[in-house]
Amino acid sequence: ELGNLVNNADVFVTNKTGKTINTSTDKAGRYIFRALTSGSYALKVTSNDFDLFEASEIVVVAGQTQSFDVQLKIKPINASVS
């Protein structure tokens, strides 16, 4: 099931040496990392009202355009009634 696009989510990629680069999603929910070197990366996406998304072992090949779609899950609402 597809949901709404999330703009202004924080997106982080980390390579095997621990170097992290970050960006944010645009109004269409897209994010772009330019000029990543070839290798394996971990990806994290955070946004208010959504659970943290994490993926690992994302293989990037330098000079190729690649996409990795993310589906964020809405955080559960913690409410109490008294």
mmCIF file of the C-alpha atoms, coordinates in Angstrom:
data_MODEL
# 
_entry.id   MODEL 
# 
loop_
_atom_site.group_PDB 
_atom_site.id 
_atom_site.type_symbol 
_atom_site.label_atom_id 
_atom_site.label_alt_id 
_atom_site.label_comp_id 
_atom_site.label_asym_id 
_atom_site.label_entity_id 
_atom_site.label_seq_id 
_atom_site.pdbx_PDB_ins_code 
_atom_site.Cartn_x 
_atom_site.Cartn_y 
_atom_site.Cartn_z 
_atom_site.occupancy 
_atom_site.B_iso_or_equiv 
_atom_site.pdbx_formal_charge 
_atom_site.auth_seq_id 
_atom_site.auth_comp_id 
_atom_site.auth_asym_id 
_atom_site.auth_atom_id 
_atom_site.pdbx_PDB_model_num 
ATOM 1  C CA . GLU A 1 1  ? 0.000  0.000  0.000   1.00 0.00 ? 1  GLU A CA 1 
ATOM 2  C CA . LEU A 1 2  ? 1.429  3.363  -0.973  1.00 0.00 ? 2  LEU A CA 1 
ATOM 3  C CA . GLY A 1 3  ? 1.061  6.327  1.310   1.00 0.00 ? 3  GLY A CA 1 
ATOM 4  C CA . ASN A 1 4  ? 1.729  10.019 1.155   1.00 0.00 ? 4  ASN A CA 1 
ATOM 5  C CA . LEU A 1 5  ? 5.121  11.413 0.266   1.00 0.00 ? 5  LEU A CA 1 
ATOM 6  C CA . VAL A 1 6  ? 7.200  12.697 3.168   1.00 0.00 ? 6  VAL A CA 1 
ATOM 7  C CA . ASN A 1 7  ? 9.047  15.925 2.567   1.00 0.00 ? 7  ASN A CA 1 
ATOM 8  C CA . ASN A 1 8  ? 11.861 17.226 4.747   1.00 0.00 ? 8  ASN A CA 1 
ATOM 9  C CA . ALA A 1 9  ? 12.776 13.784 6.116   1.00 0.00 ? 9  ALA A CA 1 
ATOM 10 C CA . ASP A 1 10 ? 16.428 13.477 7.165   1.00 0.00 ? 10 ASP A CA 1 
ATOM 11 C CA . VAL A 1 11 ? 18.337 10.878 5.150   1.00 0.00 ? 11 VAL A CA 1 
ATOM 12 C CA . PHE A 1 12 ? 21.784 9.573  6.113   1.00 0.00 ? 12 PHE A CA 1 
ATOM 13 C CA . VAL A 1 13 ? 24.169 7.220  4.309   1.00 0.00 ? 13 VAL A CA 1 
ATOM 14 C CA . THR A 1 14 ? 27.190 5.743  6.064   1.00 0.00 ? 14 THR A CA 1 
ATOM 15 C CA . ASN A 1 15 ? 29.999 3.869  4.336   1.00 0.00 ? 15 ASN A CA 1 
ATOM 16 C CA . LYS A 1 16 ? 32.080 1.002  5.769   1.00 0.00 ? 16 LYS A CA 1 
ATOM 17 C CA . THR A 1 17 ? 34.672 3.427  7.191   1.00 0.00 ? 17 THR A CA 1 
ATOM 18 C CA . GLY A 1 18 ? 31.980 5.243  9.188   1.00 0.00 ? 18 GLY A CA 1 
ATOM 19 C CA . LYS A 1 19 ? 31.808 8.394  7.060   1.00 0.00 ? 19 LYS A CA 1 
ATOM 20 C CA . THR A 1 20 ? 28.235 9.718  7.083   1.00 0.00 ? 20 THR A CA 1 
ATOM 21 C CA . ILE A 1 21 ? 26.652 12.073 4.558   1.00 0.00 ? 21 ILE A CA 1 
ATOM 22 C CA . ASN A 1 22 ? 23.176 13.511 5.017   1.00 0.00 ? 22 ASN A CA 1 
ATOM 23 C CA . THR A 1 23 ? 20.495 15.227 2.986   1.00 0.00 ? 23 THR A CA 1 
ATOM 24 C CA . SER A 1 24 ? 16.744 15.835 3.211   1.00 0.00 ? 24 SER A CA 1 
ATOM 25 C CA . THR A 1 25 ? 13.834 14.765 1.053   1.00 0.00 ? 25 THR A CA 1 
ATOM 26 C CA . ASP A 1 26 ? 12.305 17.377 -1.237  1.00 0.00 ? 26 ASP A CA 1 
ATOM 27 C CA . LYS A 1 27 ? 8.611  18.279 -1.623  1.00 0.00 ? 27 LYS A CA 1 
ATOM 28 C CA . ALA A 1 28 ? 8.126  15.176 -3.785  1.00 0.00 ? 28 ALA A CA 1 
ATOM 29 C CA . GLY A 1 29 ? 9.701  12.914 -1.157  1.00 0.00 ? 29 GLY A CA 1 
ATOM 30 C CA . ARG A 1 30 ? 12.877 12.374 -3.207  1.00 0.00 ? 30 ARG A CA 1 
ATOM 31 C CA . TYR A 1 31 ? 16.442 12.426 -1.939  1.00 0.00 ? 31 TYR A CA 1 
ATOM 32 C CA . ILE A 1 32 ? 19.712 12.501 -3.864  1.00 0.00 ? 32 ILE A CA 1 
ATOM 33 C CA . PHE A 1 33 ? 23.283 11.750 -2.882  1.00 0.00 ? 33 PHE A CA 1 
ATOM 34 C CA . ARG A 1 34 ? 25.722 12.860 -5.556  1.00 0.00 ? 34 ARG A CA 1 
ATOM 35 C CA . ALA A 1 35 ? 29.171 11.419 -6.201  1.00 0.00 ? 35 ALA A CA 1 
ATOM 36 C CA . LEU A 1 36 ? 29.108 8.495  -3.770  1.00 0.00 ? 36 LEU A CA 1 
ATOM 37 C CA . THR A 1 37 ? 32.086 6.209  -4.189  1.00 0.00 ? 37 THR A CA 1 
ATOM 38 C CA . SER A 1 38 ? 31.557 2.525  -4.989  1.00 0.00 ? 38 SER A CA 1 
ATOM 39 C CA . GLY A 1 39 ? 30.895 0.402  -1.942  1.00 0.00 ? 39 GLY A CA 1 
ATOM 40 C CA . SER A 1 40 ? 28.367 -0.772 0.578   1.00 0.00 ? 40 SER A CA 1 
ATOM 41 C CA . TYR A 1 41 ? 26.334 1.735  2.579   1.00 0.00 ? 41 TYR A CA 1 
ATOM 42 C CA . ALA A 1 42 ? 23.883 1.819  5.448   1.00 0.00 ? 42 ALA A CA 1 
ATOM 43 C CA . LEU A 1 43 ? 20.842 4.095  5.057   1.00 0.00 ? 43 LEU A CA 1 
ATOM 44 C CA . LYS A 1 44 ? 18.802 5.763  7.800   1.00 0.00 ? 44 LYS A CA 1 
ATOM 45 C CA . VAL A 1 45 ? 15.714 7.934  7.338   1.00 0.00 ? 45 VAL A CA 1 
ATOM 46 C CA . THR A 1 46 ? 14.092 9.925  10.132  1.00 0.00 ? 46 THR A CA 1 
ATOM 47 C CA . SER A 1 47 ? 11.090 12.204 10.220  1.00 0.00 ? 47 SER A CA 1 
ATOM 48 C CA . ASN A 1 48 ? 8.732  13.471 12.902  1.00 0.00 ? 48 ASN A CA 1 
ATOM 49 C CA . ASP A 1 49 ? 5.723  11.208 13.439  1.00 0.00 ? 49 ASP A CA 1 
ATOM 50 C CA . PHE A 1 50 ? 7.432  8.264  11.663  1.00 0.00 ? 50 PHE A CA 1 
ATOM 51 C CA . ASP A 1 51 ? 9.501  5.341  12.909  1.00 0.00 ? 51 ASP A CA 1 
ATOM 52 C CA . LEU A 1 52 ? 13.192 5.298  12.071  1.00 0.00 ? 52 LEU A CA 1 
ATOM 53 C CA . PHE A 1 53 ? 13.892 3.436  8.819   1.00 0.00 ? 53 PHE A CA 1 
ATOM 54 C CA . GLU A 1 54 ? 17.182 1.560  8.524   1.00 0.00 ? 54 GLU A CA 1 
ATOM 55 C CA . ALA A 1 55 ? 18.686 -0.534 5.743   1.00 0.00 ? 55 ALA A CA 1 
ATOM 56 C CA . SER A 1 56 ? 22.178 -1.955 5.381   1.00 0.00 ? 56 SER A CA 1 
ATOM 57 C CA . GLU A 1 57 ? 24.376 -3.459 2.699   1.00 0.00 ? 57 GLU A CA 1 
ATOM 58 C CA . ILE A 1 58 ? 23.104 -1.143 -0.025  1.00 0.00 ? 58 ILE A CA 1 
ATOM 59 C CA . VAL A 1 59 ? 25.637 -1.547 -2.828  1.00 0.00 ? 59 VAL A CA 1 
ATOM 60 C CA . VAL A 1 60 ? 26.518 1.586  -4.792  1.00 0.00 ? 60 VAL A CA 1 
ATOM 61 C CA . VAL A 1 61 ? 28.424 1.574  -8.078  1.00 0.00 ? 61 VAL A CA 1 
ATOM 62 C CA . ALA A 1 62 ? 30.147 4.862  -8.866  1.00 0.00 ? 62 ALA A CA 1 
ATOM 63 C CA . GLY A 1 63 ? 28.950 6.542  -12.055 1.00 0.00 ? 63 GLY A CA 1 
ATOM 64 C CA . GLN A 1 64 ? 25.582 4.779  -12.062 1.00 0.00 ? 64 GLN A CA 1 
ATOM 65 C CA . THR A 1 65 ? 22.246 6.252  -11.072 1.00 0.00 ? 65 THR A CA 1 
ATOM 66 C CA . GLN A 1 66 ? 20.524 4.023  -8.555  1.00 0.00 ? 66 GLN A CA 1 
ATOM 67 C CA . SER A 1 67 ? 17.333 4.352  -6.583  1.00 0.00 ? 67 SER A CA 1 
ATOM 68 C CA . PHE A 1 68 ? 16.272 3.014  -3.217  1.00 0.00 ? 68 PHE A CA 1 
ATOM 69 C CA . ASP A 1 69 ? 12.664 3.618  -2.241  1.00 0.00 ? 69 ASP A CA 1 
ATOM 70 C CA . VAL A 1 70 ? 11.774 3.863  1.438   1.00 0.00 ? 70 VAL A CA 1 
ATOM 71 C CA . GLN A 1 71 ? 8.412  3.357  3.114   1.00 0.00 ? 71 GLN A CA 1 
ATOM 72 C CA . LEU A 1 72 ? 8.126  5.028  6.487   1.00 0.00 ? 72 LEU A CA 1 
ATOM 73 C CA . LYS A 1 73 ? 5.716  3.705  9.098   1.00 0.00 ? 73 LYS A CA 1 
ATOM 74 C CA . ILE A 1 74 ? 3.687  6.091  11.210  1.00 0.00 ? 74 ILE A CA 1 
ATOM 75 C CA . LYS A 1 75 ? 4.666  6.046  14.881  1.00 0.00 ? 75 LYS A CA 1 
ATOM 76 C CA . PRO A 1 76 ? 1.999  4.591  17.132  1.00 0.00 ? 76 PRO A CA 1 
ATOM 77 C CA . ILE A 1 77 ? 0.027  7.147  19.094  1.00 0.00 ? 77 ILE A CA 1 
ATOM 78 C CA . ASN A 1 78 ? 0.521  6.793  22.820  1.00 0.00 ? 78 ASN A CA 1 
ATOM 79 C CA . ALA A 1 79 ? -2.664 8.081  24.379  1.00 0.00 ? 79 ALA A CA 1 
ATOM 80 C CA . SER A 1 80 ? -4.425 7.406  27.597  1.00 0.00 ? 80 SER A CA 1 
ATOM 81 C CA . VAL A 1 81 ? -7.987 8.095  28.537  1.00 0.00 ? 81 VAL A CA 1 
ATOM 82 C CA . SER A 1 82 ? -8.905 8.862  32.100  1.00 0.00 ? 82 SER A CA 1 
# 
